PDB file of C-alpha atoms in Angstrom:
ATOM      1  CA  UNK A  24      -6.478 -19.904   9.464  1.00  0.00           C
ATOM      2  CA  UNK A  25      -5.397 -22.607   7.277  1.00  0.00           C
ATOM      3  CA  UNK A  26      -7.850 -23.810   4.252  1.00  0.00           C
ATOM      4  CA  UNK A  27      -7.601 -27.235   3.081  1.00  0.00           C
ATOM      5  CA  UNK A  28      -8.361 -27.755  -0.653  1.00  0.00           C
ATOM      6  CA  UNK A  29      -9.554 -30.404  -2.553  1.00  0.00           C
ATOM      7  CA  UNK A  30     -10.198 -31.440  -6.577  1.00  0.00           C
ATOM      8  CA  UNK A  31     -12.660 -33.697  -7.052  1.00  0.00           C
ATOM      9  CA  UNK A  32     -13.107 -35.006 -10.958  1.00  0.00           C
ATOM     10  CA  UNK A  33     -16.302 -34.309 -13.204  1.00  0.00           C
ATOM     11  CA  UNK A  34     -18.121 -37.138 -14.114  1.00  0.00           C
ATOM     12  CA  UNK A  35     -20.975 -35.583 -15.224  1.00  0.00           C
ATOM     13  CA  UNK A  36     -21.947 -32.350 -16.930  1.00  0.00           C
ATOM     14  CA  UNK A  37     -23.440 -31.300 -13.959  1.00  0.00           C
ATOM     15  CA  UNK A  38     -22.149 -31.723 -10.240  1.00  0.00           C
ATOM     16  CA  UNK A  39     -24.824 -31.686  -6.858  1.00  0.00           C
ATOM     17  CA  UNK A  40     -23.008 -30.932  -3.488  1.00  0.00           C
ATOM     18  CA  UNK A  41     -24.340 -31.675  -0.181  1.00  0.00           C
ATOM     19  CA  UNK A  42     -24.050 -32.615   3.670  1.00  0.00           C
ATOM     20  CA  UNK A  43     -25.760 -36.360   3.449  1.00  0.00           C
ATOM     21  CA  UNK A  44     -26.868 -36.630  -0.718  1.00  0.00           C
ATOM     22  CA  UNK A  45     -25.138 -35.351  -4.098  1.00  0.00           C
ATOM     23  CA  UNK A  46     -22.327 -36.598  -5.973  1.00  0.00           C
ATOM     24  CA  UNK A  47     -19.929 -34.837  -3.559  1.00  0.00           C
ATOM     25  CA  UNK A  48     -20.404 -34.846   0.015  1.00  0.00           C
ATOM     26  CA  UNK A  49     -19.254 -32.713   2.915  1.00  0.00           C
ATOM     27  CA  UNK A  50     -20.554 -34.662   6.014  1.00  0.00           C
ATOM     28  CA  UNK A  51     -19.086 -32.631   8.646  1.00  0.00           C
ATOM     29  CA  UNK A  52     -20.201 -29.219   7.248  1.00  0.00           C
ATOM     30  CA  UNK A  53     -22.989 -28.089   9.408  1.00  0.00           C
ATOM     31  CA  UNK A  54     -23.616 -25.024   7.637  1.00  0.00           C
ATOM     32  CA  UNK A  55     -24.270 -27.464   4.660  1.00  0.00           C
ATOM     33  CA  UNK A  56     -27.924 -28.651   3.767  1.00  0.00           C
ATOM     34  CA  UNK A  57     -28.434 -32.333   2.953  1.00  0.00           C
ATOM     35  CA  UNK A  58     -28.516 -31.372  -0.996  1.00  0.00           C
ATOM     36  CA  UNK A  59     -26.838 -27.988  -1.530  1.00  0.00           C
ATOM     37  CA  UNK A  60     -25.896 -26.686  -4.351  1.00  0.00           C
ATOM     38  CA  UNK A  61     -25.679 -28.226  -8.263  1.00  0.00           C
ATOM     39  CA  UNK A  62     -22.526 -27.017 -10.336  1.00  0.00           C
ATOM     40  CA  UNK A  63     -22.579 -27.265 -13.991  1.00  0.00           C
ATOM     41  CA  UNK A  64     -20.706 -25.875 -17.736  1.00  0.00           C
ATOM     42  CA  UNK A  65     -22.844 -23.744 -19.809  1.00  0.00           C
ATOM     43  CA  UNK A  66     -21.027 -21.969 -22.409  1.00  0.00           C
ATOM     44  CA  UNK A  67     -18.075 -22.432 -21.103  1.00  0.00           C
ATOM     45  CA  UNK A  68     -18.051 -20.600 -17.783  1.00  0.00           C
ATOM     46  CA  UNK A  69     -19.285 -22.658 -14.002  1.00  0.00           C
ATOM     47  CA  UNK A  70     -23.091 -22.119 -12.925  1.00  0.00           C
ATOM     48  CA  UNK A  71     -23.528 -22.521  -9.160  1.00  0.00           C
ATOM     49  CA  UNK A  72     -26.879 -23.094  -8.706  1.00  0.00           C
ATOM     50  CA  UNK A  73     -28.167 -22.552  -4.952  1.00  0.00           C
ATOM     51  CA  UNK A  74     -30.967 -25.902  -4.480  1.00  0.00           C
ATOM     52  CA  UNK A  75     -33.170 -24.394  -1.805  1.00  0.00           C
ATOM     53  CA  UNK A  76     -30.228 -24.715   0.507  1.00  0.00           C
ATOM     54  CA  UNK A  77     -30.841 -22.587   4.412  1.00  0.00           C
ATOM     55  CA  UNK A  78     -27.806 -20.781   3.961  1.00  0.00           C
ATOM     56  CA  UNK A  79     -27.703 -20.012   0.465  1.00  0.00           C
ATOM     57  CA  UNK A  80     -24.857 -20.302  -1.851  1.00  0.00           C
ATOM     58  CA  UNK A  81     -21.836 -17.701  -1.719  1.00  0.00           C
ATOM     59  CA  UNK A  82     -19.249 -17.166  -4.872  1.00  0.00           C
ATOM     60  CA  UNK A  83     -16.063 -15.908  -3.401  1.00  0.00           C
ATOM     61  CA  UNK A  84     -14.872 -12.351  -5.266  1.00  0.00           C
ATOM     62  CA  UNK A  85     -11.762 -12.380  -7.908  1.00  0.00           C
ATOM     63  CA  UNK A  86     -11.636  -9.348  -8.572  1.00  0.00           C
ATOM     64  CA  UNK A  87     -14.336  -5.671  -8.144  1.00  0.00           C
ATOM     65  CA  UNK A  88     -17.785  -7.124  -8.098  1.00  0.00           C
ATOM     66  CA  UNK A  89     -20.216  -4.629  -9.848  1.00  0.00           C
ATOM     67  CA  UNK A  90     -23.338  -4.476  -7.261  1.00  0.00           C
ATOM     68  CA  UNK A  91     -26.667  -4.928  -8.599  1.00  0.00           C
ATOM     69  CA  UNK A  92     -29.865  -5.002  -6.744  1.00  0.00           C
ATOM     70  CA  UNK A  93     -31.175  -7.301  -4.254  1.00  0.00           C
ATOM     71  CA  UNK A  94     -27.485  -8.982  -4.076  1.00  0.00           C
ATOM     72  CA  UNK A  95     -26.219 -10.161  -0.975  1.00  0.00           C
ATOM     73  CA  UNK A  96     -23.034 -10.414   0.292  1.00  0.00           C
ATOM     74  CA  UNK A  97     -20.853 -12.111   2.385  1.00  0.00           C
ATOM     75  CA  UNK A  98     -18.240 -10.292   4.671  1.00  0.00           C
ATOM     76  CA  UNK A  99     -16.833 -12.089   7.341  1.00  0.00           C
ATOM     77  CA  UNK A 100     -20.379 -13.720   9.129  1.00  0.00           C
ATOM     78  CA  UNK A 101     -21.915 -10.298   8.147  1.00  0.00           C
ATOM     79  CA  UNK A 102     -24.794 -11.030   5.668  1.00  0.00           C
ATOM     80  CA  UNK A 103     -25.663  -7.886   4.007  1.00  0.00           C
ATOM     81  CA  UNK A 104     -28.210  -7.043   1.117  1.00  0.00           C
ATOM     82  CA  UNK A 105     -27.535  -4.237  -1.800  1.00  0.00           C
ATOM     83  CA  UNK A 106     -30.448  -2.319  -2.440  1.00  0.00           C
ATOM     84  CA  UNK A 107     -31.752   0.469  -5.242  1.00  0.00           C
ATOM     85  CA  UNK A 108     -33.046   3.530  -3.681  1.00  0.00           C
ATOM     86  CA  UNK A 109     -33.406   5.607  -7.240  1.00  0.00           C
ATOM     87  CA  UNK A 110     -32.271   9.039  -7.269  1.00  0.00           C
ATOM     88  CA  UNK A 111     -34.917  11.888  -5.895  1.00  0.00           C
ATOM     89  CA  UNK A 112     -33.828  14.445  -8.463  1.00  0.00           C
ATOM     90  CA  UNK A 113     -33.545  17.997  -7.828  1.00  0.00           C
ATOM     91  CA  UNK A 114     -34.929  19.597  -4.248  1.00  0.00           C
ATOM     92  CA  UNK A 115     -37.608  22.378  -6.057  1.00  0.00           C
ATOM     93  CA  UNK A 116     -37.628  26.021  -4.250  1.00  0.00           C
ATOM     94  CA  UNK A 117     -40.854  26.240  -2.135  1.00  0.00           C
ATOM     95  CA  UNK A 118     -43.701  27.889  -3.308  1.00  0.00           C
ATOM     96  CA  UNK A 119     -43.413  30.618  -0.398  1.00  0.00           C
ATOM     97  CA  UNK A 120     -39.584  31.016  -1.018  1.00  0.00           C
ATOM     98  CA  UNK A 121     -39.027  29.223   2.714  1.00  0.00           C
ATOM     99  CA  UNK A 122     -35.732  27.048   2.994  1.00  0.00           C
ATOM    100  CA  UNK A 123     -36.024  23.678   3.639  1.00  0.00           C
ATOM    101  CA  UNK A 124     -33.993  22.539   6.564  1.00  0.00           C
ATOM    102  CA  UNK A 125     -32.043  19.045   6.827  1.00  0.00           C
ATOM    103  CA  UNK A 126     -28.459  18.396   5.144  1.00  0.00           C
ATOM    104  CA  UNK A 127     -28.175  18.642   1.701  1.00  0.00           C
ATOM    105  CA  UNK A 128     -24.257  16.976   2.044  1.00  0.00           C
ATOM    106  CA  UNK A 129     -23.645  14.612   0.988  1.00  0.00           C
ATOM    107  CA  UNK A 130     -25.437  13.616  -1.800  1.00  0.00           C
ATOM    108  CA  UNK A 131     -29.057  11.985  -2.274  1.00  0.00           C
ATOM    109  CA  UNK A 132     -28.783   8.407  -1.118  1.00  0.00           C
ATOM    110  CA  UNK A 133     -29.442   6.200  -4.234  1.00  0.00           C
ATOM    111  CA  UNK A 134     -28.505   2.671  -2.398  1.00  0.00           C
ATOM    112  CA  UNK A 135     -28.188   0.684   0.831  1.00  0.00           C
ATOM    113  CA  UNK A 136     -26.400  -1.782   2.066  1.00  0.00           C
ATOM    114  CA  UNK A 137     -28.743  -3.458   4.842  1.00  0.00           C
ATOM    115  CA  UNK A 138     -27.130  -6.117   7.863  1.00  0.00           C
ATOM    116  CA  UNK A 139     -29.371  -8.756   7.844  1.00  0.00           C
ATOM    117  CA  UNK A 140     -29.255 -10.933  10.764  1.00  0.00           C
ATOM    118  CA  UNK A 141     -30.196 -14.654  11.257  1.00  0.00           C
ATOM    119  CA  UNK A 142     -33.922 -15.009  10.613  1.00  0.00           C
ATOM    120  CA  UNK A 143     -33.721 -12.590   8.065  1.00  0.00           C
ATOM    121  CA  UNK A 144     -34.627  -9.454   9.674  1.00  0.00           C
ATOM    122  CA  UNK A 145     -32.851  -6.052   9.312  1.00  0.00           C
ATOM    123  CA  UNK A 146     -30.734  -4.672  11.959  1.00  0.00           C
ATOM    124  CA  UNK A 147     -28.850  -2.231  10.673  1.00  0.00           C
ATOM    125  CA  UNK A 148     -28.266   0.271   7.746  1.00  0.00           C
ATOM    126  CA  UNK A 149     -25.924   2.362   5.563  1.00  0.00           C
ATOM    127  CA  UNK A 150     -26.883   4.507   3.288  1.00  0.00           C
ATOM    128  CA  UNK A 151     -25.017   5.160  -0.049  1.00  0.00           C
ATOM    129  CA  UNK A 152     -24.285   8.042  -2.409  1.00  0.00           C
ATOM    130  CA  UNK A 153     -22.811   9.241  -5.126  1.00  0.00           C
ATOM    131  CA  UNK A 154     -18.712   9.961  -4.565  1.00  0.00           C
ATOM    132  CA  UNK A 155     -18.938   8.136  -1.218  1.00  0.00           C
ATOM    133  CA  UNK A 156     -16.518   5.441  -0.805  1.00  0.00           C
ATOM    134  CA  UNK A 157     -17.576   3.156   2.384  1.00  0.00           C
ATOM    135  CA  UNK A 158     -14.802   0.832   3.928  1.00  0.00           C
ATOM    136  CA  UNK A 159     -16.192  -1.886   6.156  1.00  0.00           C
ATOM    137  CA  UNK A 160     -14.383  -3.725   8.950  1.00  0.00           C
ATOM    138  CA  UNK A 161     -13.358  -5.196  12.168  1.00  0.00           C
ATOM    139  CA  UNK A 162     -11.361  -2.080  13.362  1.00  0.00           C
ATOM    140  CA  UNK A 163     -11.273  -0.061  10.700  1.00  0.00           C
ATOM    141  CA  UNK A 164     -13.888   1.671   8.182  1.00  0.00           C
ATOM    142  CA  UNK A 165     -16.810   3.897   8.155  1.00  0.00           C
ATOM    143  CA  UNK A 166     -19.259   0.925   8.953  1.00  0.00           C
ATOM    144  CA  UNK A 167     -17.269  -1.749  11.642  1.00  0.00           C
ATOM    145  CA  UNK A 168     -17.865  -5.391  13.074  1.00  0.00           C
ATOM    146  CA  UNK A 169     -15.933  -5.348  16.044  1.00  0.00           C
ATOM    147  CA  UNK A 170     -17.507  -8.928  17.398  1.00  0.00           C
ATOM    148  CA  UNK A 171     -17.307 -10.484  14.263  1.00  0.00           C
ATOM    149  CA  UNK A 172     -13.749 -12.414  14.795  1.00  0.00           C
ATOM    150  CA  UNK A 173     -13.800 -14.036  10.907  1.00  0.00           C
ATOM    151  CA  UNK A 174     -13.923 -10.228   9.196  1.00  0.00           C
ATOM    152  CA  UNK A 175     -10.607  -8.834   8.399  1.00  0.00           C
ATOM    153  CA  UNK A 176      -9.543  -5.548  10.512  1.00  0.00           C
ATOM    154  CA  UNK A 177     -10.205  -3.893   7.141  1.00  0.00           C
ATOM    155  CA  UNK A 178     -12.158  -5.984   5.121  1.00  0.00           C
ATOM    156  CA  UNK A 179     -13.791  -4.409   2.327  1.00  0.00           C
ATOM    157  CA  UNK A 180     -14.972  -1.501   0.600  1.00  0.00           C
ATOM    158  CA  UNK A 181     -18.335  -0.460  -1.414  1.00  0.00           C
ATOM    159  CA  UNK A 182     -16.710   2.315  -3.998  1.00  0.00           C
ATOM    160  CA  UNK A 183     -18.648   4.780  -5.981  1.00  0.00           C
ATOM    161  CA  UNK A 184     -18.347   4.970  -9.774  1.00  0.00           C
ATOM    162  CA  UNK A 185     -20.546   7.344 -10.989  1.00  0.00           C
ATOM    163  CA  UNK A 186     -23.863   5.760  -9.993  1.00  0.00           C
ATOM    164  CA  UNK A 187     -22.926   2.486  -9.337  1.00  0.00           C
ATOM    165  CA  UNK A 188     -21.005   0.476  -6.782  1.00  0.00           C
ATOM    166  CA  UNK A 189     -18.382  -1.803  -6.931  1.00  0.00           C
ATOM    167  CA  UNK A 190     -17.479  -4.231  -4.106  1.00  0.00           C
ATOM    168  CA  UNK A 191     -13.785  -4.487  -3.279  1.00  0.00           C
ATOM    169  CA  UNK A 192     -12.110  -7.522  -1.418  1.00  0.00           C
ATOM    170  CA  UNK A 193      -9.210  -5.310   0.784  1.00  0.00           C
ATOM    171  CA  UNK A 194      -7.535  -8.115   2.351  1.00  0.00           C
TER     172      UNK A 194
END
């Protein structure tokens, strides 16, 4: 899939982007709302500011993306939303010594990554834990897309470091 690229000049110290208004206009972009997005220099590094836009505003990844939460992501058409669980602690004994059944591998859960589909509701679900690495793809991965023709076979991958996650472009 070929991408063409463009440089349009600053004029201004801030930039709006849209389908039919804003200093730079993308007319045939359907996906684009009338007034999209404002770009801008503050202290020396680019703010993308999302302006109310239907489909939001996505920053393509450089480089590992530390996951914080309520972040959403972007992986092939696959809209997906990073949430904080918190950790349980410790399971306590019983008071009557009786074992709990239920897996106790792998770890507690302490995130999720959530598939959020077009009006917003979830439809599906991964949980994720401590020393779990989850690859997500077309073909290939623990969590796959197989309908989804713009995601890579393996496209990316949520890796554990310590509590955190990372997100990992893979192609």
């Amino acid at each position: 899939m070929a991408t063409e690229v463009a440089r349009f000049e600053r004029k201004h110290m801030f930039t709006t982007i849209g389908r039919t208004e804003g200093d730079i206009r993308f007319a045939e972009d359907q996906f684009l709302s009338p007034l999209h997005a404002k770009l801008s220099w503050e202290d020396g590094q680019l703010d993308v500011r999302d302006l109310g836009s239907r489909n939001g505003t996505w920053v393509f990844l450089e480089g590992p993306c530390r996951l914080t939460d309520g972040d959403l992501i972007l992986i092939g058409s696959q809209i997906l939303r990073f949430r904080r669980l918190g950790y349980p602690g410790p399971h306590h004994a019983e008071a009557d010594a009786t074992k709990r059944m239920g897996s106790m591998t792998p770890s507690a859960d302490i995130a999720s990554l959530t598939q959020l589909r077009t009006d917003g509701s979830s439809r599906d679900v991964i949980q994720l834990s401590p020393g779990r690495d989850v690859h997500i793809g077309r073909e290939r991965g623990d969590w796959i897309f197989p309908y989804d023709p713009s995601m890579s076979a393996q496209h990316a991958t949520v890796r554990s470091e310590d509590a955190d996650f990372v997100l990992v472009d893979d192609h």
